């Protein structure tokens, strides 16, 4: 541990999960900020947090806070993270990182200017099973990787007023669910050389289903499927010439996987055994980066996060989703 003191911005469900895992890991959680004192007090009491602030401004101004976890809805990420950076705080931002690539690039530039860490809370990348998968790939266990596929499909609310279906709140399957398989594919294969996307929109104009086919350097192909209107297998696979990896449900959370040879022989089975939900690993990684005095991690560099946001912009353009007030960089 580096001794960083954490503050949590907002008090929703994901903030609670993160706070619980910080406690599991023994990290120092000192403050929470909400839009109301009542909400902040309730959250602070639940997780034994000494400072409860009635505004985000008060949280980021707290001198006892070194790093802020931003857990508001997508459209608020940019402004909330900017506020924290302007007050000299390192920032871990819940995914999707921002609404658009332009917002992401702005945060990247501001953090670099201030000498601060800004990073995306894509917790899956830091989980032990993903660490082992990257090791196997680096060892050449899969041979040449030919294809990667993943789905993130859930049966969620169909209420038009629900955040997931409201464009003004960044609603849609892509930013809530699709970010997982897109980031996973990027992790394994790198940036795509081409993107083709199709989607299905609901009455509010938000996307309920999105499918992508992407090509990557060397010719590898990836496919992804996201849906907020139906629960699928939520599994993933990496197919190589020497072996494949099958990641079980739910692939983006702590789980099991198998390294399978072409004849069906299971050469390795990995079983995750951790405490908590697993969000502590991204927090620990952020602490290590700050301790090392670096602004870029090798697991998820900020430049890669910005590039992924650009891919999400392109996917939305292809399926016809545009957020209210969004500037069209394409003219």
PDB file of C-alpha atoms in Angstrom:
ATOM      1  CA  UNK A   1       0.000   0.000   0.000  1.00  0.00           C
ATOM      2  CA  UNK A   2       1.155   3.533  -0.759  1.00  0.00           C
ATOM      3  CA  UNK A   3      -0.877   5.300   1.885  1.00  0.00           C
ATOM      4  CA  UNK A   4      -3.094   7.120  -0.597  1.00  0.00           C
ATOM      5  CA  UNK A   5      -6.284   8.434   0.939  1.00  0.00           C
ATOM      6  CA  UNK A   6      -9.387   7.712  -1.117  1.00  0.00           C
ATOM      7  CA  UNK A   7     -12.497   9.805  -1.593  1.00  0.00           C
ATOM      8  CA  UNK A   8     -15.618   8.504  -3.339  1.00  0.00           C
ATOM      9  CA  UNK A   9     -17.663  10.867  -5.490  1.00  0.00           C
ATOM     10  CA  UNK A  10     -21.364   9.833  -5.511  1.00  0.00           C
ATOM     11  CA  UNK A  11     -23.116   7.176  -3.465  1.00  0.00           C
ATOM     12  CA  UNK A  12     -24.837   4.812  -5.916  1.00  0.00           C
ATOM     13  CA  UNK A  13     -24.642   1.052  -6.119  1.00  0.00           C
ATOM     14  CA  UNK A  14     -21.274   0.873  -7.874  1.00  0.00           C
ATOM     15  CA  UNK A  15     -19.805   3.272  -5.295  1.00  0.00           C
ATOM     16  CA  UNK A  16     -20.930   0.926  -2.554  1.00  0.00           C
ATOM     17  CA  UNK A  17     -19.322  -2.067  -4.251  1.00  0.00           C
ATOM     18  CA  UNK A  18     -16.075  -0.143  -4.664  1.00  0.00           C
ATOM     19  CA  UNK A  19     -16.079   1.054  -1.055  1.00  0.00           C
ATOM     20  CA  UNK A  20     -16.626  -2.498   0.167  1.00  0.00           C
ATOM     21  CA  UNK A  21     -13.666  -3.768  -1.844  1.00  0.00           C
ATOM     22  CA  UNK A  22     -11.446  -0.932  -0.637  1.00  0.00           C
ATOM     23  CA  UNK A  23     -12.218  -2.077   2.900  1.00  0.00           C
ATOM     24  CA  UNK A  24     -11.533  -5.705   1.917  1.00  0.00           C
ATOM     25  CA  UNK A  25      -8.096  -4.694   0.642  1.00  0.00           C
ATOM     26  CA  UNK A  26      -7.337  -2.592   3.704  1.00  0.00           C
ATOM     27  CA  UNK A  27      -6.992   0.623   1.707  1.00  0.00           C
ATOM     28  CA  UNK A  28      -7.574   4.004   3.296  1.00  0.00           C
ATOM     29  CA  UNK A  29     -11.052   5.358   2.570  1.00  0.00           C
ATOM     30  CA  UNK A  30     -11.402   8.755   4.219  1.00  0.00           C
ATOM     31  CA  UNK A  31     -14.190  10.710   2.521  1.00  0.00           C
ATOM     32  CA  UNK A  32     -17.366  10.563   0.468  1.00  0.00           C
ATOM     33  CA  UNK A  33     -19.181  13.323  -1.374  1.00  0.00           C
ATOM     34  CA  UNK A  34     -22.816  13.420  -2.428  1.00  0.00           C
ATOM     35  CA  UNK A  35     -25.326  16.009  -3.591  1.00  0.00           C
ATOM     36  CA  UNK A  36     -26.966  15.866  -0.164  1.00  0.00           C
ATOM     37  CA  UNK A  37     -25.636  15.654   3.377  1.00  0.00           C
ATOM     38  CA  UNK A  38     -28.163  12.941   4.206  1.00  0.00           C
ATOM     39  CA  UNK A  39     -26.915  10.646   1.445  1.00  0.00           C
ATOM     40  CA  UNK A  40     -23.281  11.305   2.305  1.00  0.00           C
ATOM     41  CA  UNK A  41     -23.908  10.624   5.994  1.00  0.00           C
ATOM     42  CA  UNK A  42     -25.703   7.345   5.280  1.00  0.00           C
ATOM     43  CA  UNK A  43     -22.903   6.133   2.994  1.00  0.00           C
ATOM     44  CA  UNK A  44     -20.232   7.204   5.485  1.00  0.00           C
ATOM     45  CA  UNK A  45     -21.984   5.356   8.299  1.00  0.00           C
ATOM     46  CA  UNK A  46     -22.288   2.221   6.188  1.00  0.00           C
ATOM     47  CA  UNK A  47     -18.563   2.073   5.399  1.00  0.00           C
ATOM     48  CA  UNK A  48     -17.127   3.812   8.471  1.00  0.00           C
ATOM     49  CA  UNK A  49     -15.851   6.821   6.501  1.00  0.00           C
ATOM     50  CA  UNK A  50     -14.711   9.771   8.648  1.00  0.00           C
ATOM     51  CA  UNK A  51     -15.604  12.652   6.288  1.00  0.00           C
ATOM     52  CA  UNK A  52     -19.050  13.023   4.676  1.00  0.00           C
ATOM     53  CA  UNK A  53     -19.442  15.988   2.330  1.00  0.00           C
ATOM     54  CA  UNK A  54     -22.734  17.445   1.019  1.00  0.00           C
ATOM     55  CA  UNK A  55     -21.260  18.350  -2.378  1.00  0.00           C
ATOM     56  CA  UNK A  56     -18.701  17.142  -4.870  1.00  0.00           C
ATOM     57  CA  UNK A  57     -16.902  20.476  -4.561  1.00  0.00           C
ATOM     58  CA  UNK A  58     -16.432  19.924  -0.840  1.00  0.00           C
ATOM     59  CA  UNK A  59     -15.108  16.405  -1.439  1.00  0.00           C
ATOM     60  CA  UNK A  60     -12.418  17.436  -3.918  1.00  0.00           C
ATOM     61  CA  UNK A  61     -11.430  20.375  -1.693  1.00  0.00           C
ATOM     62  CA  UNK A  62     -10.856  18.047   1.278  1.00  0.00           C
ATOM     63  CA  UNK A  63      -7.108  18.217   2.085  1.00  0.00           C
ATOM     64  CA  UNK A  64      -7.206  14.678   3.484  1.00  0.00           C
ATOM     65  CA  UNK A  65      -8.136  13.216   0.067  1.00  0.00           C
ATOM     66  CA  UNK A  66      -5.384  12.214  -2.399  1.00  0.00           C
ATOM     67  CA  UNK A  67      -7.346  10.296  -5.022  1.00  0.00           C
ATOM     68  CA  UNK A  68     -11.001  10.415  -6.061  1.00  0.00           C
ATOM     69  CA  UNK A  69     -13.130   7.595  -7.468  1.00  0.00           C
ATOM     70  CA  UNK A  70     -15.790   9.056  -9.796  1.00  0.00           C
ATOM     71  CA  UNK A  71     -18.940   6.909  -9.926  1.00  0.00           C
ATOM     72  CA  UNK A  72     -21.612   9.230 -11.319  1.00  0.00           C
ATOM     73  CA  UNK A  73     -23.516   8.491 -14.582  1.00  0.00           C
ATOM     74  CA  UNK A  74     -21.506   8.787 -17.818  1.00  0.00           C
ATOM     75  CA  UNK A  75     -22.486  12.364 -18.764  1.00  0.00           C
ATOM     76  CA  UNK A  76     -21.136  13.669 -15.447  1.00  0.00           C
ATOM     77  CA  UNK A  77     -17.767  11.896 -15.585  1.00  0.00           C
ATOM     78  CA  UNK A  78     -15.991  14.626 -17.529  1.00  0.00           C
ATOM     79  CA  UNK A  79     -17.081  17.522 -15.328  1.00  0.00           C
ATOM     80  CA  UNK A  80     -16.643  15.581 -12.078  1.00  0.00           C
ATOM     81  CA  UNK A  81     -13.185  14.305 -12.989  1.00  0.00           C
ATOM     82  CA  UNK A  82     -12.139  17.737 -14.219  1.00  0.00           C
ATOM     83  CA  UNK A  83     -13.214  19.224 -10.891  1.00  0.00           C
ATOM     84  CA  UNK A  84     -11.074  16.709  -9.013  1.00  0.00           C
ATOM     85  CA  UNK A  85      -8.033  17.239 -11.251  1.00  0.00           C
ATOM     86  CA  UNK A  86      -8.320  21.017 -10.901  1.00  0.00           C
ATOM     87  CA  UNK A  87      -8.118  20.518  -7.129  1.00  0.00           C
ATOM     88  CA  UNK A  88      -4.952  18.455  -7.437  1.00  0.00           C
ATOM     89  CA  UNK A  89      -6.474  15.009  -6.934  1.00  0.00           C
ATOM     90  CA  UNK A  90      -5.611  11.846  -8.813  1.00  0.00           C
ATOM     91  CA  UNK A  91      -8.718  10.312 -10.399  1.00  0.00           C
ATOM     92  CA  UNK A  92     -10.070   6.824 -11.073  1.00  0.00           C
ATOM     93  CA  UNK A  93     -13.137   7.134 -13.322  1.00  0.00           C
ATOM     94  CA  UNK A  94     -15.822   4.488 -13.630  1.00  0.00           C
ATOM     95  CA  UNK A  95     -16.290   3.125 -17.117  1.00  0.00           C
ATOM     96  CA  UNK A  96     -17.301   4.132 -19.632  1.00  0.00           C
ATOM     97  CA  UNK A  97     -14.615   6.762 -19.025  1.00  0.00           C
ATOM     98  CA  UNK A  98     -16.584   9.641 -20.570  1.00  0.00           C
ATOM     99  CA  UNK A  99     -19.355  10.144 -23.115  1.00  0.00           C
ATOM    100  CA  UNK A 100     -17.014  10.895 -26.023  1.00  0.00           C
ATOM    101  CA  UNK A 101     -13.399  10.728 -27.115  1.00  0.00           C
ATOM    102  CA  UNK A 102     -13.145  14.532 -27.028  1.00  0.00           C
ATOM    103  CA  UNK A 103     -14.033  14.551 -23.333  1.00  0.00           C
ATOM    104  CA  UNK A 104     -11.556  11.758 -22.645  1.00  0.00           C
ATOM    105  CA  UNK A 105      -8.756  13.584 -24.465  1.00  0.00           C
ATOM    106  CA  UNK A 106      -9.471  16.734 -22.453  1.00  0.00           C
ATOM    107  CA  UNK A 107      -9.033  14.848 -19.178  1.00  0.00           C
ATOM    108  CA  UNK A 108      -5.860  13.216 -20.477  1.00  0.00           C
ATOM    109  CA  UNK A 109      -4.394  16.623 -21.321  1.00  0.00           C
ATOM    110  CA  UNK A 110      -5.406  18.212 -18.014  1.00  0.00           C
ATOM    111  CA  UNK A 111      -3.988  15.350 -15.952  1.00  0.00           C
ATOM    112  CA  UNK A 112      -0.699  15.507 -17.849  1.00  0.00           C
ATOM    113  CA  UNK A 113      -0.540  19.276 -17.356  1.00  0.00           C
ATOM    114  CA  UNK A 114      -1.098  18.908 -13.600  1.00  0.00           C
ATOM    115  CA  UNK A 115       1.150  15.861 -13.196  1.00  0.00           C
ATOM    116  CA  UNK A 116      -1.734  13.721 -11.952  1.00  0.00           C
ATOM    117  CA  UNK A 117      -2.989  10.217 -12.612  1.00  0.00           C
ATOM    118  CA  UNK A 118      -6.264   9.833 -14.459  1.00  0.00           C
ATOM    119  CA  UNK A 119      -7.267   6.280 -15.276  1.00  0.00           C
ATOM    120  CA  UNK A 120     -10.313   4.215 -16.181  1.00  0.00           C
ATOM    121  CA  UNK A 121     -11.902   1.856 -13.681  1.00  0.00           C
ATOM    122  CA  UNK A 122     -12.101  -1.038 -16.124  1.00  0.00           C
ATOM    123  CA  UNK A 123     -11.824  -3.514 -13.271  1.00  0.00           C
ATOM    124  CA  UNK A 124     -11.852  -6.615 -15.488  1.00  0.00           C
ATOM    125  CA  UNK A 125      -8.362  -5.912 -16.806  1.00  0.00           C
ATOM    126  CA  UNK A 126      -6.909  -6.128 -13.303  1.00  0.00           C
ATOM    127  CA  UNK A 127      -8.605  -9.347 -12.197  1.00  0.00           C
ATOM    128  CA  UNK A 128      -6.337 -12.349 -11.513  1.00  0.00           C
ATOM    129  CA  UNK A 129      -7.791 -14.500 -14.297  1.00  0.00           C
ATOM    130  CA  UNK A 130      -7.066 -11.762 -16.852  1.00  0.00           C
ATOM    131  CA  UNK A 131      -3.522 -11.411 -15.543  1.00  0.00           C
ATOM    132  CA  UNK A 132      -3.006 -15.150 -16.096  1.00  0.00           C
ATOM    133  CA  UNK A 133      -4.551 -15.009 -19.573  1.00  0.00           C
ATOM    134  CA  UNK A 134      -2.117 -12.291 -20.620  1.00  0.00           C
ATOM    135  CA  UNK A 135       0.735 -14.416 -19.264  1.00  0.00           C
ATOM    136  CA  UNK A 136      -0.355 -17.409 -21.361  1.00  0.00           C
ATOM    137  CA  UNK A 137      -0.589 -15.251 -24.479  1.00  0.00           C
ATOM    138  CA  UNK A 138       2.871 -13.769 -23.835  1.00  0.00           C
ATOM    139  CA  UNK A 139       4.257 -17.295 -23.410  1.00  0.00           C
ATOM    140  CA  UNK A 140       2.894 -18.250 -26.832  1.00  0.00           C
ATOM    141  CA  UNK A 141       0.541 -20.891 -25.435  1.00  0.00           C
ATOM    142  CA  UNK A 142      -2.172 -20.015 -27.968  1.00  0.00           C
ATOM    143  CA  UNK A 143       0.072 -19.734 -30.999  1.00  0.00           C
ATOM    144  CA  UNK A 144      -1.201 -17.124 -33.448  1.00  0.00           C
ATOM    145  CA  UNK A 145      -4.448 -15.600 -32.200  1.00  0.00           C
ATOM    146  CA  UNK A 146      -7.033 -15.764 -34.973  1.00  0.00           C
ATOM    147  CA  UNK A 147     -10.283 -14.691 -33.309  1.00  0.00           C
ATOM    148  CA  UNK A 148     -11.729 -13.224 -30.119  1.00  0.00           C
ATOM    149  CA  UNK A 149     -15.391 -13.090 -29.143  1.00  0.00           C
ATOM    150  CA  UNK A 150     -17.298 -11.858 -26.097  1.00  0.00           C
ATOM    151  CA  UNK A 151     -20.824 -10.914 -25.127  1.00  0.00           C
ATOM    152  CA  UNK A 152     -22.254  -8.769 -22.348  1.00  0.00           C
ATOM    153  CA  UNK A 153     -25.990  -9.312 -22.355  1.00  0.00           C
ATOM    154  CA  UNK A 154     -28.423  -8.628 -19.539  1.00  0.00           C
ATOM    155  CA  UNK A 155     -32.164  -8.292 -19.066  1.00  0.00           C
ATOM    156  CA  UNK A 156     -32.456  -4.771 -17.656  1.00  0.00           C
ATOM    157  CA  UNK A 157     -35.197  -2.189 -17.242  1.00  0.00           C
ATOM    158  CA  UNK A 158     -37.376  -1.303 -20.218  1.00  0.00           C
ATOM    159  CA  UNK A 159     -38.674   1.845 -18.502  1.00  0.00           C
ATOM    160  CA  UNK A 160     -38.091   4.766 -20.924  1.00  0.00           C
ATOM    161  CA  UNK A 161     -37.205   6.978 -17.952  1.00  0.00           C
ATOM    162  CA  UNK A 162     -34.573   4.571 -16.623  1.00  0.00           C
ATOM    163  CA  UNK A 163     -30.996   5.839 -16.904  1.00  0.00           C
ATOM    164  CA  UNK A 164     -30.082   3.002 -19.254  1.00  0.00           C
ATOM    165  CA  UNK A 165     -32.709   4.097 -21.787  1.00  0.00           C
ATOM    166  CA  UNK A 166     -32.288   7.873 -21.469  1.00  0.00           C
ATOM    167  CA  UNK A 167     -29.985   9.441 -24.040  1.00  0.00           C
ATOM    168  CA  UNK A 168     -29.548  12.543 -21.887  1.00  0.00           C
ATOM    169  CA  UNK A 169     -27.961  10.273 -19.266  1.00  0.00           C
ATOM    170  CA  UNK A 170     -25.719   8.464 -21.746  1.00  0.00           C
ATOM    171  CA  UNK A 171     -28.139   5.552 -21.877  1.00  0.00           C
ATOM    172  CA  UNK A 172     -27.735   2.570 -24.142  1.00  0.00           C
ATOM    173  CA  UNK A 173     -26.213  -0.882 -24.062  1.00  0.00           C
ATOM    174  CA  UNK A 174     -22.938   0.246 -25.624  1.00  0.00           C
ATOM    175  CA  UNK A 175     -21.577   2.481 -22.867  1.00  0.00           C
ATOM    176  CA  UNK A 176     -22.935   0.424 -19.979  1.00  0.00           C
ATOM    177  CA  UNK A 177     -22.331  -3.082 -21.309  1.00  0.00           C
ATOM    178  CA  UNK A 178     -20.508  -2.959 -24.646  1.00  0.00           C
ATOM    179  CA  UNK A 179     -17.502  -1.189 -23.159  1.00  0.00           C
ATOM    180  CA  UNK A 180     -16.564  -4.493 -21.496  1.00  0.00           C
ATOM    181  CA  UNK A 181     -16.160  -6.687 -24.607  1.00  0.00           C
ATOM    182  CA  UNK A 182     -14.714  -3.820 -26.658  1.00  0.00           C
ATOM    183  CA  UNK A 183     -12.049  -3.144 -24.037  1.00  0.00           C
ATOM    184  CA  UNK A 184     -11.408  -6.894 -23.650  1.00  0.00           C
ATOM    185  CA  UNK A 185     -10.901  -7.325 -27.384  1.00  0.00           C
ATOM    186  CA  UNK A 186      -8.571  -4.315 -27.425  1.00  0.00           C
ATOM    187  CA  UNK A 187      -6.600  -5.840 -24.538  1.00  0.00           C
ATOM    188  CA  UNK A 188      -6.038  -9.076 -26.442  1.00  0.00           C
ATOM    189  CA  UNK A 189      -5.699  -7.886 -30.044  1.00  0.00           C
ATOM    190  CA  UNK A 190      -4.914  -4.188 -29.824  1.00  0.00           C
ATOM    191  CA  UNK A 191      -6.595  -1.408 -31.755  1.00  0.00           C
ATOM    192  CA  UNK A 192      -8.901  -2.453 -34.600  1.00  0.00           C
ATOM    193  CA  UNK A 193      -7.968  -1.689 -38.187  1.00  0.00           C
ATOM    194  CA  UNK A 194     -11.630  -1.679 -39.192  1.00  0.00           C
ATOM    195  CA  UNK A 195     -14.953  -1.518 -37.364  1.00  0.00           C
ATOM    196  CA  UNK A 196     -18.375  -2.623 -38.561  1.00  0.00           C
ATOM    197  CA  UNK A 197     -21.318  -2.224 -36.215  1.00  0.00           C
ATOM    198  CA  UNK A 198     -25.048  -2.841 -36.270  1.00  0.00           C
ATOM    199  CA  UNK A 199     -27.526  -1.945 -33.587  1.00  0.00           C
ATOM    200  CA  UNK A 200     -31.130  -1.892 -32.527  1.00  0.00           C
ATOM    201  CA  UNK A 201     -32.609   1.222 -30.974  1.00  0.00           C
ATOM    202  CA  UNK A 202     -35.518   1.577 -28.573  1.00  0.00           C
ATOM    203  CA  UNK A 203     -38.211   4.244 -28.589  1.00  0.00           C
ATOM    204  CA  UNK A 204     -35.993   6.762 -26.763  1.00  0.00           C
ATOM    205  CA  UNK A 205     -33.266   6.498 -29.399  1.00  0.00           C
ATOM    206  CA  UNK A 206     -30.925   4.598 -27.098  1.00  0.00           C
ATOM    207  CA  UNK A 207     -29.330   1.358 -28.255  1.00  0.00           C
ATOM    208  CA  UNK A 208     -30.624  -1.878 -26.774  1.00  0.00           C
ATOM    209  CA  UNK A 209     -28.455  -4.211 -28.862  1.00  0.00           C
ATOM    210  CA  UNK A 210     -25.080  -3.625 -30.506  1.00  0.00           C
ATOM    211  CA  UNK A 211     -22.948  -6.100 -32.416  1.00  0.00           C
ATOM    212  CA  UNK A 212     -19.479  -5.453 -33.803  1.00  0.00           C
ATOM    213  CA  UNK A 213     -17.113  -7.188 -36.195  1.00  0.00           C
ATOM    214  CA  UNK A 214     -13.601  -5.780 -36.127  1.00  0.00           C
ATOM    215  CA  UNK A 215     -10.348  -6.654 -37.831  1.00  0.00           C
ATOM    216  CA  UNK A 216      -6.964  -6.203 -36.195  1.00  0.00           C
ATOM    217  CA  UNK A 217      -3.306  -6.059 -37.138  1.00  0.00           C
ATOM    218  CA  UNK A 218      -2.219  -9.366 -38.606  1.00  0.00           C
ATOM    219  CA  UNK A 219      -5.736 -10.178 -39.778  1.00  0.00           C
ATOM    220  CA  UNK A 220      -7.319 -11.393 -36.550  1.00  0.00           C
ATOM    221  CA  UNK A 221     -11.086 -10.947 -36.312  1.00  0.00           C
ATOM    222  CA  UNK A 222     -13.145 -10.056 -33.247  1.00  0.00           C
ATOM    223  CA  UNK A 223     -16.876 -10.096 -32.581  1.00  0.00           C
ATOM    224  CA  UNK A 224     -18.870  -8.624 -29.728  1.00  0.00           C
ATOM    225  CA  UNK A 225     -22.521  -8.532 -28.722  1.00  0.00           C
ATOM    226  CA  UNK A 226     -24.160  -6.323 -26.123  1.00  0.00           C
ATOM    227  CA  UNK A 227     -27.810  -6.254 -25.105  1.00  0.00           C
ATOM    228  CA  UNK A 228     -29.861  -4.692 -22.332  1.00  0.00           C
ATOM    229  CA  UNK A 229     -33.044  -6.567 -23.291  1.00  0.00           C
ATOM    230  CA  UNK A 230     -31.946 -10.202 -22.966  1.00  0.00           C
ATOM    231  CA  UNK A 231     -29.550 -12.277 -20.871  1.00  0.00           C
ATOM    232  CA  UNK A 232     -27.075 -14.326 -22.865  1.00  0.00           C
ATOM    233  CA  UNK A 233     -24.169 -16.583 -21.889  1.00  0.00           C
ATOM    234  CA  UNK A 234     -21.813 -13.719 -20.946  1.00  0.00           C
ATOM    235  CA  UNK A 235     -18.850 -15.836 -21.974  1.00  0.00           C
ATOM    236  CA  UNK A 236     -15.717 -15.100 -23.987  1.00  0.00           C
ATOM    237  CA  UNK A 237     -13.205 -17.005 -26.063  1.00  0.00           C
ATOM    238  CA  UNK A 238      -9.757 -16.431 -27.530  1.00  0.00           C
ATOM    239  CA  UNK A 239      -8.960 -18.785 -30.428  1.00  0.00           C
ATOM    240  CA  UNK A 240      -5.395 -19.444 -31.510  1.00  0.00           C
ATOM    241  CA  UNK A 241      -3.631 -21.883 -33.799  1.00  0.00           C
ATOM    242  CA  UNK A 242      -2.133 -23.850 -30.881  1.00  0.00           C
ATOM    243  CA  UNK A 243      -4.956 -23.601 -28.338  1.00  0.00           C
ATOM    244  CA  UNK A 244      -7.962 -21.592 -27.238  1.00  0.00           C
ATOM    245  CA  UNK A 245      -9.076 -20.040 -23.990  1.00  0.00           C
ATOM    246  CA  UNK A 246     -12.715 -20.414 -22.896  1.00  0.00           C
ATOM    247  CA  UNK A 247     -13.695 -17.923 -20.188  1.00  0.00           C
ATOM    248  CA  UNK A 248     -16.778 -18.928 -18.233  1.00  0.00           C
ATOM    249  CA  UNK A 249     -19.806 -16.928 -17.179  1.00  0.00           C
ATOM    250  CA  UNK A 250     -19.415 -14.214 -16.097  1.00  0.00           C
ATOM    251  CA  UNK A 251     -16.211 -13.611 -18.034  1.00  0.00           C
ATOM    252  CA  UNK A 252     -15.743  -9.960 -16.989  1.00  0.00           C
ATOM    253  CA  UNK A 253     -15.989 -10.766 -13.246  1.00  0.00           C
ATOM    254  CA  UNK A 254     -13.818 -13.128 -11.163  1.00  0.00           C
ATOM    255  CA  UNK A 255     -14.352 -16.507 -12.812  1.00  0.00           C
ATOM    256  CA  UNK A 256     -12.742 -19.629 -14.271  1.00  0.00           C
ATOM    257  CA  UNK A 257     -11.222 -20.345 -17.648  1.00  0.00           C
ATOM    258  CA  UNK A 258      -9.684 -23.271 -19.478  1.00  0.00           C
ATOM    259  CA  UNK A 259      -6.768 -23.504 -21.878  1.00  0.00           C
ATOM    260  CA  UNK A 260      -7.954 -26.090 -24.421  1.00  0.00           C
ATOM    261  CA  UNK A 261      -5.817 -27.801 -27.065  1.00  0.00           C
ATOM    262  CA  UNK A 262      -7.189 -28.415 -30.590  1.00  0.00           C
ATOM    263  CA  UNK A 263      -8.009 -32.052 -29.731  1.00  0.00           C
ATOM    264  CA  UNK A 264     -10.119 -30.948 -26.766  1.00  0.00           C
ATOM    265  CA  UNK A 265      -7.556 -31.673 -24.056  1.00  0.00           C
ATOM    266  CA  UNK A 266      -7.772 -29.190 -21.177  1.00  0.00           C
ATOM    267  CA  UNK A 267      -4.162 -28.206 -20.569  1.00  0.00           C
ATOM    268  CA  UNK A 268      -4.882 -25.742 -17.779  1.00  0.00           C
ATOM    269  CA  UNK A 269      -7.906 -24.792 -15.718  1.00  0.00           C
ATOM    270  CA  UNK A 270      -7.782 -21.552 -13.763  1.00  0.00           C
ATOM    271  CA  UNK A 271     -10.111 -21.000 -10.818  1.00  0.00           C
ATOM    272  CA  UNK A 272     -10.330 -17.555  -9.244  1.00  0.00           C
ATOM    273  CA  UNK A 273     -10.252 -17.433  -5.448  1.00  0.00           C
ATOM    274  CA  UNK A 274     -10.379 -13.888  -4.097  1.00  0.00           C
ATOM    275  CA  UNK A 275     -12.024 -11.886  -1.354  1.00  0.00           C
ATOM    276  CA  UNK A 276     -14.696  -9.367  -2.306  1.00  0.00           C
ATOM    277  CA  UNK A 277     -16.022  -8.471  -5.723  1.00  0.00           C
ATOM    278  CA  UNK A 278     -12.602  -7.791  -7.232  1.00  0.00           C
ATOM    279  CA  UNK A 279     -12.677  -4.012  -7.634  1.00  0.00           C
ATOM    280  CA  UNK A 280      -9.773  -3.641  -5.203  1.00  0.00           C
ATOM    281  CA  UNK A 281      -7.292  -4.683  -7.893  1.00  0.00           C
ATOM    282  CA  UNK A 282      -7.877  -1.552  -9.979  1.00  0.00           C
ATOM    283  CA  UNK A 283      -7.459   0.570  -6.848  1.00  0.00           C
ATOM    284  CA  UNK A 284      -4.240  -1.197  -5.926  1.00  0.00           C
ATOM    285  CA  UNK A 285      -2.953  -0.662  -9.463  1.00  0.00           C
ATOM    286  CA  UNK A 286      -3.726   3.065  -9.251  1.00  0.00           C
ATOM    287  CA  UNK A 287      -1.860   3.282  -5.958  1.00  0.00           C
ATOM    288  CA  UNK A 288       1.180   1.543  -7.441  1.00  0.00           C
ATOM    289  CA  UNK A 289       1.258   3.960 -10.381  1.00  0.00           C
ATOM    290  CA  UNK A 290       1.150   6.985  -8.100  1.00  0.00           C
ATOM    291  CA  UNK A 291       3.859   5.479  -5.883  1.00  0.00           C
ATOM    292  CA  UNK A 292       6.034   4.906  -8.951  1.00  0.00           C
ATOM    293  CA  UNK A 293       5.516   8.493 -10.074  1.00  0.00           C
ATOM    294  CA  UNK A 294       4.095   7.490 -13.440  1.00  0.00           C
ATOM    295  CA  UNK A 295       0.943   8.660 -15.211  1.00  0.00           C
ATOM    296  CA  UNK A 296       0.706   5.634 -17.512  1.00  0.00           C
ATOM    297  CA  UNK A 297       0.083   2.042 -16.537  1.00  0.00           C
ATOM    298  CA  UNK A 298       0.871  -0.871 -18.840  1.00  0.00           C
ATOM    299  CA  UNK A 299      -2.444  -2.657 -18.177  1.00  0.00           C
ATOM    300  CA  UNK A 300      -4.643   0.231 -19.342  1.00  0.00           C
ATOM    301  CA  UNK A 301      -2.751   3.386 -20.396  1.00  0.00           C
ATOM    302  CA  UNK A 302      -4.815   6.553 -20.587  1.00  0.00           C
ATOM    303  CA  UNK A 303      -3.934   6.853 -24.277  1.00  0.00           C
ATOM    304  CA  UNK A 304      -5.609   3.484 -24.845  1.00  0.00           C
ATOM    305  CA  UNK A 305      -8.711   4.568 -22.939  1.00  0.00           C
ATOM    306  CA  UNK A 306      -8.943   7.665 -25.147  1.00  0.00           C
ATOM    307  CA  UNK A 307      -8.565   5.526 -28.281  1.00  0.00           C
ATOM    308  CA  UNK A 308     -11.269   3.108 -27.083  1.00  0.00           C
ATOM    309  CA  UNK A 309     -13.617   6.052 -26.568  1.00  0.00           C
ATOM    310  CA  UNK A 310     -12.929   6.954 -30.205  1.00  0.00           C
ATOM    311  CA  UNK A 311     -13.979   3.452 -31.249  1.00  0.00           C
ATOM    312  CA  UNK A 312     -17.192   3.809 -29.251  1.00  0.00           C
ATOM    313  CA  UNK A 313     -17.826   7.136 -31.018  1.00  0.00           C
ATOM    314  CA  UNK A 314     -17.441   5.353 -34.366  1.00  0.00           C
ATOM    315  CA  UNK A 315     -19.751   2.516 -33.341  1.00  0.00           C
ATOM    316  CA  UNK A 316     -22.413   4.986 -32.239  1.00  0.00           C
ATOM    317  CA  UNK A 317     -22.084   6.859 -35.530  1.00  0.00           C
ATOM    318  CA  UNK A 318     -22.641   3.628 -37.455  1.00  0.00           C
ATOM    319  CA  UNK A 319     -25.747   2.634 -35.482  1.00  0.00           C
ATOM    320  CA  UNK A 320     -27.208   6.141 -35.360  1.00  0.00           C
ATOM    321  CA  UNK A 321     -26.886   7.100 -31.690  1.00  0.00           C
ATOM    322  CA  UNK A 322     -26.063  10.681 -30.776  1.00  0.00           C
ATOM    323  CA  UNK A 323     -26.331  12.256 -27.337  1.00  0.00           C
ATOM    324  CA  UNK A 324     -28.166  15.542 -26.760  1.00  0.00           C
ATOM    325  CA  UNK A 325     -25.870  18.511 -27.304  1.00  0.00           C
ATOM    326  CA  UNK A 326     -23.089  16.332 -28.679  1.00  0.00           C
ATOM    327  CA  UNK A 327     -20.881  18.091 -31.181  1.00  0.00           C
ATOM    328  CA  UNK A 328     -20.443  16.207 -34.414  1.00  0.00           C
ATOM    329  CA  UNK A 329     -16.716  16.150 -35.031  1.00  0.00           C
ATOM    330  CA  UNK A 330     -17.328  14.703 -38.465  1.00  0.00           C
ATOM    331  CA  UNK A 331     -18.941  17.939 -39.663  1.00  0.00           C
TER     332      UNK A 331
END
